[in-house]
Short mmCIF file of C-alpha atoms in Angstrom, two decimals:
data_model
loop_
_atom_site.label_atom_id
_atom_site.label_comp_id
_atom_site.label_asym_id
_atom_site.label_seq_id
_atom_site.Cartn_x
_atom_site.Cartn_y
_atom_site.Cartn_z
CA UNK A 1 55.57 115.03 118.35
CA UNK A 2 52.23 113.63 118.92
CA UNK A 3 52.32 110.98 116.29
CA UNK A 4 50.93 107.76 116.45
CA UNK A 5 54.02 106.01 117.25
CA UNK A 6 52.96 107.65 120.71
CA UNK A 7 51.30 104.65 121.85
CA UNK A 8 51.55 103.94 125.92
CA UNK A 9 47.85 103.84 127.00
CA UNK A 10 46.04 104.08 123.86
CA UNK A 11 43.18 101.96 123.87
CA UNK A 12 41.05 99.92 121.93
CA UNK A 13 43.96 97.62 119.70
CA UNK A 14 42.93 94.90 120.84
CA UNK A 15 44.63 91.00 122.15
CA UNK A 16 48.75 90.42 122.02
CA UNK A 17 49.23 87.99 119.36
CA UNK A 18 51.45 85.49 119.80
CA UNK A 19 52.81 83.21 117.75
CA UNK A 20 55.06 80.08 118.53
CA UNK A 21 58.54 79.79 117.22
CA UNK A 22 58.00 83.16 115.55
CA UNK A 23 60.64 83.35 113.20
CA UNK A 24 62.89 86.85 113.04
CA UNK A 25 61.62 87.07 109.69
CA UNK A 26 58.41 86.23 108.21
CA UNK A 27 59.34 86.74 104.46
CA UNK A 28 62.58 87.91 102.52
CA UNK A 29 61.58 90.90 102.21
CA UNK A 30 62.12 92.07 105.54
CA UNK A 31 65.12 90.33 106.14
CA UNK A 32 66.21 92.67 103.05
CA UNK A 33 64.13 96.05 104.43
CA UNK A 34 66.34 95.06 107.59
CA UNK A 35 69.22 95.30 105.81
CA UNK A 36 69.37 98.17 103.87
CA UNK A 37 68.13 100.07 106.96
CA UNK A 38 71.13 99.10 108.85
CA UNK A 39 73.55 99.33 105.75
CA UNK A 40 72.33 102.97 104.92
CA UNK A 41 72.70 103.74 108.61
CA UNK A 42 76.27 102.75 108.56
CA UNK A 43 76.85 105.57 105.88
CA UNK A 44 76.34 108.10 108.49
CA UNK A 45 74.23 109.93 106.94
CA UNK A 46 71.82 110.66 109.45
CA UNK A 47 71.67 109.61 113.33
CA UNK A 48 69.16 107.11 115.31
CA UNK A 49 66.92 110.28 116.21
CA UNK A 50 66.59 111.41 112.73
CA UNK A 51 65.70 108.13 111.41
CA UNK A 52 62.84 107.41 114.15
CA UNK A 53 61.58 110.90 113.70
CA UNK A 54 61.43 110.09 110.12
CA UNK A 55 58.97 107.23 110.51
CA UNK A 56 57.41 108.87 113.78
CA UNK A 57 55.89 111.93 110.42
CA UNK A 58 54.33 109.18 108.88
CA UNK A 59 50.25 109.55 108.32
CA UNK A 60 49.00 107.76 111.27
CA UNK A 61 46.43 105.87 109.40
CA UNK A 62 49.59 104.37 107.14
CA UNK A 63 51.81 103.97 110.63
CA UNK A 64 49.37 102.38 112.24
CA UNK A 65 48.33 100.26 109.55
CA UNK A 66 51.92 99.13 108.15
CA UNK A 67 53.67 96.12 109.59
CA UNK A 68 56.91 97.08 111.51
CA UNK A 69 59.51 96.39 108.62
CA UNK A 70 56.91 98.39 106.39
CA UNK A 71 57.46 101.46 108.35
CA UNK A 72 61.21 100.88 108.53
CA UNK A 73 60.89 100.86 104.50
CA UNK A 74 58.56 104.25 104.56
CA UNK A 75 61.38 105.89 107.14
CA UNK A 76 64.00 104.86 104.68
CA UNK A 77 62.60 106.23 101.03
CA UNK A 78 62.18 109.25 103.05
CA UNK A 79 65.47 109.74 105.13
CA UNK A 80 67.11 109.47 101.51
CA UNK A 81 65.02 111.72 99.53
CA UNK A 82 65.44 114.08 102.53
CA UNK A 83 69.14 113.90 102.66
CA UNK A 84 69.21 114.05 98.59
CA UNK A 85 71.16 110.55 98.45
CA UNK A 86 68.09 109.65 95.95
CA UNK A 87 65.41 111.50 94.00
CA UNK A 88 61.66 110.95 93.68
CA UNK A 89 62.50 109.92 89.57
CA UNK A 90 64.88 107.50 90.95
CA UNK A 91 62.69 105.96 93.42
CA UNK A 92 59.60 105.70 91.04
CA UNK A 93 61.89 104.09 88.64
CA UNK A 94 63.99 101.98 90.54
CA UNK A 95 67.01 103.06 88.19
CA UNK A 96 69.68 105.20 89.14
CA UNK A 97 69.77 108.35 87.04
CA UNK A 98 72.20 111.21 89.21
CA UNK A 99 75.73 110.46 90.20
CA UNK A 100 75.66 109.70 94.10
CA UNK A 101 76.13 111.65 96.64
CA UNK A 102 79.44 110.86 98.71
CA UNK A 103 78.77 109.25 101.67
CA UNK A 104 81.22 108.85 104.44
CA UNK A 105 81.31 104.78 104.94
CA UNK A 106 79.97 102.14 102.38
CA UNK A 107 79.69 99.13 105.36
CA UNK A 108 81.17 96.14 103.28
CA UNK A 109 80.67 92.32 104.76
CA UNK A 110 84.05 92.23 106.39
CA UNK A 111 83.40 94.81 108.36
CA UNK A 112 79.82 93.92 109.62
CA UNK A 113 80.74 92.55 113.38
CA UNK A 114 83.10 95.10 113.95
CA UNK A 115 80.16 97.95 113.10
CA UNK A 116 77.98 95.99 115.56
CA UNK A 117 80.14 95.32 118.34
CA UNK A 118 81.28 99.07 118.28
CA UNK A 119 77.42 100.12 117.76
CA UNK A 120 76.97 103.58 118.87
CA UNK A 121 76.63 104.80 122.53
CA UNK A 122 75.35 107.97 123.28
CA UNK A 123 76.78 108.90 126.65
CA UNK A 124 78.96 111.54 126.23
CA UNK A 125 81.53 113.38 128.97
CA UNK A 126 79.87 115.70 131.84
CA UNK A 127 79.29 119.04 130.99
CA UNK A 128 77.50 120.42 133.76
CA UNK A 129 76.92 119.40 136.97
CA UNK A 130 73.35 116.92 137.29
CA UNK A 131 70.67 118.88 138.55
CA UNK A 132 68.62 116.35 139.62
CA UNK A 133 69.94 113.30 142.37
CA UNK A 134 68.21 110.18 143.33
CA UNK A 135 65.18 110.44 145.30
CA UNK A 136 64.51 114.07 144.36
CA UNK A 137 60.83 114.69 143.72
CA UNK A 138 60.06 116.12 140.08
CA UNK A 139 57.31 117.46 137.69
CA UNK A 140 57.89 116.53 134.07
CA UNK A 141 56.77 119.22 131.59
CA UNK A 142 52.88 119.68 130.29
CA UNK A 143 54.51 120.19 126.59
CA UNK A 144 53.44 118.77 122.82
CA UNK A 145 56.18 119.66 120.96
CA UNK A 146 56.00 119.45 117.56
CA UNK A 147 58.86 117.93 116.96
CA UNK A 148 60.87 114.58 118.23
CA UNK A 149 60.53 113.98 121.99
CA UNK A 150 61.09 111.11 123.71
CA UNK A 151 58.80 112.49 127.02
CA UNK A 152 55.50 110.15 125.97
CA UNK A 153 52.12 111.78 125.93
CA UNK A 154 51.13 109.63 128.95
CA UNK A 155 53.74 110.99 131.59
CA UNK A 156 53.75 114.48 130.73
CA UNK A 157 52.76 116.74 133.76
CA UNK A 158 53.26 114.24 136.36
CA UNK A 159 54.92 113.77 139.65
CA UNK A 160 57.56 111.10 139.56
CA UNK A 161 61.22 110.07 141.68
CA UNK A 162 64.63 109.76 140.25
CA UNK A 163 65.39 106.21 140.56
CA UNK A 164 69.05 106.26 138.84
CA UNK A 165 71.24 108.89 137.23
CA UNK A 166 72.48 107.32 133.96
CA UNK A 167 74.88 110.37 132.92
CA UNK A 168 75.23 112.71 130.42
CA UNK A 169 73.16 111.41 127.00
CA UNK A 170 72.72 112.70 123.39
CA UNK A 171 69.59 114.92 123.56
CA UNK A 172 66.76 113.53 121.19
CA UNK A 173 64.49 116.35 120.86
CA UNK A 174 67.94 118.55 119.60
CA UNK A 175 69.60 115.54 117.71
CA UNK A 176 66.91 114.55 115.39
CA UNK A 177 66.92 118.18 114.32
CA UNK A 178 70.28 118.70 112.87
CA UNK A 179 70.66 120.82 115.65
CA UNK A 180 73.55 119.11 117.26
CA UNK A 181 73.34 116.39 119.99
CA UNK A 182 73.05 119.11 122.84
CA UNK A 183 74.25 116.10 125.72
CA UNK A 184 72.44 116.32 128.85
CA UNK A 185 71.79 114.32 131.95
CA UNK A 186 69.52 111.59 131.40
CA UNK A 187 67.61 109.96 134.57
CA UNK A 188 65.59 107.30 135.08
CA UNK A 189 62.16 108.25 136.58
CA UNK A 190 60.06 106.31 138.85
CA UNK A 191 56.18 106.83 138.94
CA UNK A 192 53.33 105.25 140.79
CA UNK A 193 50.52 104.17 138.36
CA UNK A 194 47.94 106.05 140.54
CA UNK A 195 50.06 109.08 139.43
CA UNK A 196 50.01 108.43 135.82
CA UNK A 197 46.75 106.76 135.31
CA UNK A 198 44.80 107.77 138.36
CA UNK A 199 42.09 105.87 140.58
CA UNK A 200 41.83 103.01 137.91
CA UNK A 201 45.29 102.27 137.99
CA UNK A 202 46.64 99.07 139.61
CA UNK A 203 47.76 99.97 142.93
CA UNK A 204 50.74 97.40 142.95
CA UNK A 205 52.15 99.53 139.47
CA UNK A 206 55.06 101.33 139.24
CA UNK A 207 56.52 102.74 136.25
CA UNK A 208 60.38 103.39 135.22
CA UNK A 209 60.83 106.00 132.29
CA UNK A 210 64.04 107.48 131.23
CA UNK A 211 63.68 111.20 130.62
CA UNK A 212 66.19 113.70 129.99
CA UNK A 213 66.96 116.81 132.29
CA UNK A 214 65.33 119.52 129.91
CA UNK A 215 61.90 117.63 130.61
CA UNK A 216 61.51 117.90 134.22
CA UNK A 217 61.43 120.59 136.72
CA UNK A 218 61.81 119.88 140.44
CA UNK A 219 58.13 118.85 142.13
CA UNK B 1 71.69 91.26 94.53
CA UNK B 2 70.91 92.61 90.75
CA UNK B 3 67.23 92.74 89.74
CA UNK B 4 65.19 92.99 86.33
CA UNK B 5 61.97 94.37 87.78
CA UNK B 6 60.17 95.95 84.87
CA UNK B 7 58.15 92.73 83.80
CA UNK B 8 54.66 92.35 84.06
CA UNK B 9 54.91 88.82 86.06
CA UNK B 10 57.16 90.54 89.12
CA UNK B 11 53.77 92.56 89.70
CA UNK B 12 51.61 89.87 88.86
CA UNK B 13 53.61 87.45 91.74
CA UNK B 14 54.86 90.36 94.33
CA UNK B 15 53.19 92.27 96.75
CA UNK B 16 53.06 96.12 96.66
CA UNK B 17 55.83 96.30 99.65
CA UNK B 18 58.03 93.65 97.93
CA UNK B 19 58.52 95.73 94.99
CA UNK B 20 58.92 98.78 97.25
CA UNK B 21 62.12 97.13 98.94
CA UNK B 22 63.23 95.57 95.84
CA UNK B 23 63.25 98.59 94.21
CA UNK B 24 65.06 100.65 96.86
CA UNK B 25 67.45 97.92 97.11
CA UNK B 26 68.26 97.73 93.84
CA UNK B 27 68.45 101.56 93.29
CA UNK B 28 70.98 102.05 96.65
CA UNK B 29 72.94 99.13 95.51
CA UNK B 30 73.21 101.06 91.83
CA UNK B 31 74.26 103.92 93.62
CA UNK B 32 77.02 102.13 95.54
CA UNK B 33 75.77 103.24 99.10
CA UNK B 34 75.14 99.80 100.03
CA UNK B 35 77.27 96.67 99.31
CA UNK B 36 75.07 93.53 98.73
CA UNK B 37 77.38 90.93 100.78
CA UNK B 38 77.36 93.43 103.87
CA UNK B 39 72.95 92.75 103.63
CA UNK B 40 73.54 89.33 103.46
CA UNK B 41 75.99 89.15 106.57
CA UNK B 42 73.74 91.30 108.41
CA UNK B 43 70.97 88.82 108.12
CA UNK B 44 72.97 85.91 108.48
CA UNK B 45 74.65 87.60 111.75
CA UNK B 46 70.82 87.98 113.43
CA UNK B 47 69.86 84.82 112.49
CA UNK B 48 72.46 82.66 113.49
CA UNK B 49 75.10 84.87 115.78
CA UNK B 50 73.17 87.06 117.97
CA UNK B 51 69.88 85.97 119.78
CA UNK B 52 68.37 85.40 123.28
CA UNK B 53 71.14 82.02 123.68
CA UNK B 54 73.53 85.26 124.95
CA UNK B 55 70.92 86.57 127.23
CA UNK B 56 70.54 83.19 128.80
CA UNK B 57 73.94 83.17 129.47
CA UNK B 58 74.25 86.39 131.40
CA UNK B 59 71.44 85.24 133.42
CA UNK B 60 72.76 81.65 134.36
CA UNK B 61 76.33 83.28 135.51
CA UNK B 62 74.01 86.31 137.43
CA UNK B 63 72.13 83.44 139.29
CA UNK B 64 75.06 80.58 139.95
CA UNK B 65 78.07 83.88 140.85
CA UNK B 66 77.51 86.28 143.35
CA UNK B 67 80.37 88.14 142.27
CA UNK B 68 79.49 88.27 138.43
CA UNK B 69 75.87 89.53 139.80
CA UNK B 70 77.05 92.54 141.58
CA UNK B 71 79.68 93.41 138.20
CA UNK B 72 76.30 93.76 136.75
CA UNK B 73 74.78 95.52 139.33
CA UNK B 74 77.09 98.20 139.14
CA UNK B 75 78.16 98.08 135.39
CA UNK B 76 75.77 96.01 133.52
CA UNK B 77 77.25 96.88 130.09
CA UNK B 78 80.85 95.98 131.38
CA UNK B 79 79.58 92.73 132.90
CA UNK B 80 78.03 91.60 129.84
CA UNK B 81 80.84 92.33 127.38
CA UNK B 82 82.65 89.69 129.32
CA UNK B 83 81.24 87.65 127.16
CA UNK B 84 81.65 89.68 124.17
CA UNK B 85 78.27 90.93 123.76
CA UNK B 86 79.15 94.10 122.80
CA UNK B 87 77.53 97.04 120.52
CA UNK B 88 74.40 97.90 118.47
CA UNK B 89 71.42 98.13 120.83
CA UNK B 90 72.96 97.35 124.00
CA UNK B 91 75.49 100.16 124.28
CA UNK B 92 74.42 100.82 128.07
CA UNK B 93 72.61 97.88 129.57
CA UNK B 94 70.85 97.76 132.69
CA UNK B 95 69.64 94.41 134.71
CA UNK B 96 66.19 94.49 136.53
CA UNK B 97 66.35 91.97 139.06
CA UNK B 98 63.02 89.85 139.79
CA UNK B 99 62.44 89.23 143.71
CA UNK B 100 59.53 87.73 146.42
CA UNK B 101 57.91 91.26 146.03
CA UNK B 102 58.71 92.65 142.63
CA UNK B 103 58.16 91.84 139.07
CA UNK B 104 60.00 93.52 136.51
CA UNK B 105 58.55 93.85 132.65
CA UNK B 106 59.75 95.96 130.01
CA UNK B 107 58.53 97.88 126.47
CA UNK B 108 58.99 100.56 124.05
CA UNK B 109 55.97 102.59 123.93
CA UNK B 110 57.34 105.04 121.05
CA UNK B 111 58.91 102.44 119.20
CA UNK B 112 60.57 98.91 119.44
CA UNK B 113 63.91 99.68 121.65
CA UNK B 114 65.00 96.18 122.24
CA UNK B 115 68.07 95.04 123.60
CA UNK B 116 69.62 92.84 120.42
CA UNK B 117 73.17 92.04 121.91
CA UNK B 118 71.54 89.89 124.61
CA UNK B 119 68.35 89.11 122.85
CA UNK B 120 68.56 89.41 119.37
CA UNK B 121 65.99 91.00 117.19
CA UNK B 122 62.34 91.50 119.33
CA UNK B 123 59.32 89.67 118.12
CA UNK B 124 56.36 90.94 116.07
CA UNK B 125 54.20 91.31 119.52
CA UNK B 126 56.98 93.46 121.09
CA UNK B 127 56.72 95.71 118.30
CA UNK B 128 52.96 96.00 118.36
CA UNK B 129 50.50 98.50 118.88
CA UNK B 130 48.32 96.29 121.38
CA UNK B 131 51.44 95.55 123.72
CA UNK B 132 53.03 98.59 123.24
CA UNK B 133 49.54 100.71 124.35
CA UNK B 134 49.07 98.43 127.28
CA UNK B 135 52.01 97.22 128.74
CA UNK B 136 52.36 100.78 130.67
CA UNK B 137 48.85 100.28 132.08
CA UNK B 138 47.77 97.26 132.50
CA UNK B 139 50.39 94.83 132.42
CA UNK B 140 48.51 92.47 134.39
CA UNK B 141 46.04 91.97 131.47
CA UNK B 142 49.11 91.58 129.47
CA UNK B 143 50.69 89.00 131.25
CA UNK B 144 47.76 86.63 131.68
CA UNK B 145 47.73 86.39 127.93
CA UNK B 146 51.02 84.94 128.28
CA UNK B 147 49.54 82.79 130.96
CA UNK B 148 51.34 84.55 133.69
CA UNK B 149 49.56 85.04 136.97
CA UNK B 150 51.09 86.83 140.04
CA UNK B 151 50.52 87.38 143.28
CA UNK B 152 47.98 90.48 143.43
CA UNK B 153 50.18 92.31 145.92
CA UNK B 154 53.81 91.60 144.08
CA UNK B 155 54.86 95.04 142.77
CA UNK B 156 54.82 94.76 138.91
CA UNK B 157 57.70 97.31 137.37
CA UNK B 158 57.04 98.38 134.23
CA UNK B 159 60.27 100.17 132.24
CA UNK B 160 59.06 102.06 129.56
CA UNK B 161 63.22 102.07 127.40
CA UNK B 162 62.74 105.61 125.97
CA UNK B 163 66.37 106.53 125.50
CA UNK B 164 69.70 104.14 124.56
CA UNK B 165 69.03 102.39 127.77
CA UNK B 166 68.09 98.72 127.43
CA UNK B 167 66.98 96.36 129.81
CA UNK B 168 67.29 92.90 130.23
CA UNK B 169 65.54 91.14 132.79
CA UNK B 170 67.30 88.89 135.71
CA UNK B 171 63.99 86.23 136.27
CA UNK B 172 64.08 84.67 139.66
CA UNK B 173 65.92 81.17 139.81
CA UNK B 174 63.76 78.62 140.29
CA UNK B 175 63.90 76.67 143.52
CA UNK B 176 65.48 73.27 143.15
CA UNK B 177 68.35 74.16 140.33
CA UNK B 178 71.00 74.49 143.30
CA UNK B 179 73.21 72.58 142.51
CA UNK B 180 72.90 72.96 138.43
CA UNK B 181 75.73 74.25 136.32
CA UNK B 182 75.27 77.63 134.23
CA UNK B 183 75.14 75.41 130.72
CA UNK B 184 72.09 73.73 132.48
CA UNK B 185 70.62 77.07 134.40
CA UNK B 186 70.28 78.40 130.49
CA UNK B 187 68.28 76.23 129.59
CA UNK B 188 65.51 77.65 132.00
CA UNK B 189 65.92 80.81 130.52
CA UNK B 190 63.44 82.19 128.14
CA UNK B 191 63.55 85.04 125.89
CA UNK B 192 60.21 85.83 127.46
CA UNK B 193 61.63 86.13 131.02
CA UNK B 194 64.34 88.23 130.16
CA UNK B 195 61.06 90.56 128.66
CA UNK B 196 59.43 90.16 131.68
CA UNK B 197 56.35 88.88 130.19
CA UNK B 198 57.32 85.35 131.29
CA UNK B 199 59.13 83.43 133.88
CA UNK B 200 62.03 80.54 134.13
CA UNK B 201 61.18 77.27 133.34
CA UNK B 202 60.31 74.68 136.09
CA UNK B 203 63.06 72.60 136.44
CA UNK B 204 60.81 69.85 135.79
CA UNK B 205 59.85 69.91 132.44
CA UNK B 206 63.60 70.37 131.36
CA UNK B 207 64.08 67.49 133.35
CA UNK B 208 61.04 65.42 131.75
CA UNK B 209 61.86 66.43 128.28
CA UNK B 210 66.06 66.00 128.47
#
């Protein structure tokens, strides 16, 4: 979707600010909105595409305005209220009121660096043959869906190379849907900045992108 | 962790968003979807266990072993987990190589995708608006406000990690560490040049400062 997590080439946000010896965490509670992010994703109840999408639908005046373990908290009260693990009473309260919800894994401490280490790849076996190989010329799609997409605003509609095949990958746009992880071939797409950004563009730019198949079309 | 939130001084001495993740805390813990020791190892994992010492690592052995360079050519994510850096956000790694002629730099323009098995959890700058808009078109501008300045006619690659891809950048070894061992190679390494928005150390002010 065109949300304002959609951010390659927007303008106008100003200086990088750095800080030195940034810490990871600036205040306890992020290190605890960090937490309970990653604990609640370890109950399986919903997949990495559902939770971005779920903080990709926030306002864009509160996205853009909330620091980045903010919007982790926002994605979070809403992933649970979606998937019914919590209810609006409960969360105004604070105080659990309804039984829960089974779950299918409570992640306890013991098991924290084996859940890591195993994390959760999302290449998955061939299931058709590639249709794309490297060096073939492509077009990616002019589309704005409406829902997830991982094809940024910036380098839709644009001529670009295939730099790498990386295999068959999890399909976003499907994924975040509850509409099964539909695995297709994922590439790696090489554009010049002229092509993306036109006569203003650095001429010594290149951009990598990886795109799935279902986004391109040969060029 | 148990907490007695419904006195007046809690919103007298927290901030709106402290409550917020108090009080979903509390209420998930209540529930018994989340265990309170597994929060606490999480954070203590991230802050003492996984962070951009691994990275440096990978990149010493890529510049001092010709052989261990090519395993990661072909099968980053294999070469890697030689060293046991294995897992959450870094499932299928991929090196970008720094040369004479190219210089690699890499974001997350919809979000924050960050490789954490090599380089642990990505600063607040990473995960902003103003370097997430503008790395993908003018990364020059970028990198001179990390006081980088390249050659006008070095290619500057920009990877834009969309999918479960990460990256992690390979710097270029600085001239003059020839004969250094790995141990001493990492400590050139930045977290910065592995992000592409800086470079190795000069040998010399390792060598001033040790």
């Amino acid at each position: 979707m065109n949300g304002a997590q959609d951010l390659g080439g927007q303008m106008g946000f100003g200086p990088i600010e750095l800080e030195e010896n940034e810490p990871n965490f600036h205040a306890k509670w992020e290190e605890r909105a960090f937490a309970i992010t990653l604990a609640m994703g370890a109950t399986g109840s919903w997949n990495i595409d559902t939770s971005r999408h779920a903080r990709e639908t926030l306002p864009p005046p509160i996205y853009l305005s909330s620091s980045y373990y903010k919007i982790w908290t926002l994605g979070l009260e809403k992933l649970c209220l979606d998937k019914d693990l919590i209810t609006k009473e409960e969360l105004a309260s604070g105080t659990a009121q309804d039984p829960a919800k089974p779950v299918k894994q409570i992640l306890k401490a013991d098991n924290v660096a084996a859940v890591l280490a195993k994390g959760g790849p999302a290449d998955r076996p061939e299931n058709a043959p590639a249709r794309f190989k490297t060096g073939d010329r492509i077009r990616t799609k002019r589309m704005h869906p409406e829902g997830h997409t991982r094809l940024p605003r910036y380098a839709r509609d644009t001529i670009g190379t295939i730099d790498a095949v990386h295999g068959v990958h999890v399909f976003p746009d499907a994924n975040a849907h509850g509409r099964g992880e539909q695995p297709t071939w994922l590439y790696s797409v090489a554009f010049k900045g002229t092509d993306i950004w036109g006569p203003d563009s650095d001429p010594k730019l290149t951009l990598r992108i990886d795109l799935w198949e279902p986004y391109l079309d040969p060029a | 962790m148990s907490h007695d939130h419904s006195h007046d001084h809690d919103h007298s001495e927290l901030s709106e968003i402290e409550l917020r993740v108090r009080a979903l805390e509390t209420l998930l813990t209540d529930k018994g979807y989340i265990d309170p020791p597994a929060l606490d190892e999480l954070i203590e994992t991230y802050e003492t266990k996984i962070g951009p010492k691994n990275g440096a690592r990978v990149v010493a052995k890529a510049w001092s072993d010709p052989d261990y360079l090519d395993r990661l050519r072909r099968d980053a994510t294999a070469a890697i987990a030689e060293f046991g850096f294995t897992g959450r956000q870094g499932e299928h790694m991929v090196i970008a190589e720094n040369t004479e002629d190219t210089h690699n730099m890499v974001v997350c323009t919809l979000c924050s995708c960050y490789p954490w098995t090599v380089l642990g959890l990505p600063p607040v700058w990473y995960k902003s608006a103003p370097y997430r808009s503008r790395a993908v078109r003018d990364p020059r501008g970028v990198l001179a406000e990390f006081g980088v300045t390249l050659p006008e006619d070095k290619e500057i690659r920009v990877w834009d990690s969309t999918a479960e891809v990460r990256y992690l950048v390979i710097p270029e070894r600085p001239t003059g560490t020839e004969d250094w061992p790995e141990e001493k190679l990492a400590e050139l390494v930045t977290r910065d040049s592995m992000i592409g928005t800086g470079l190795a150390l000069n040998p010399a002010t390792l060598e001033v400062s040790s």
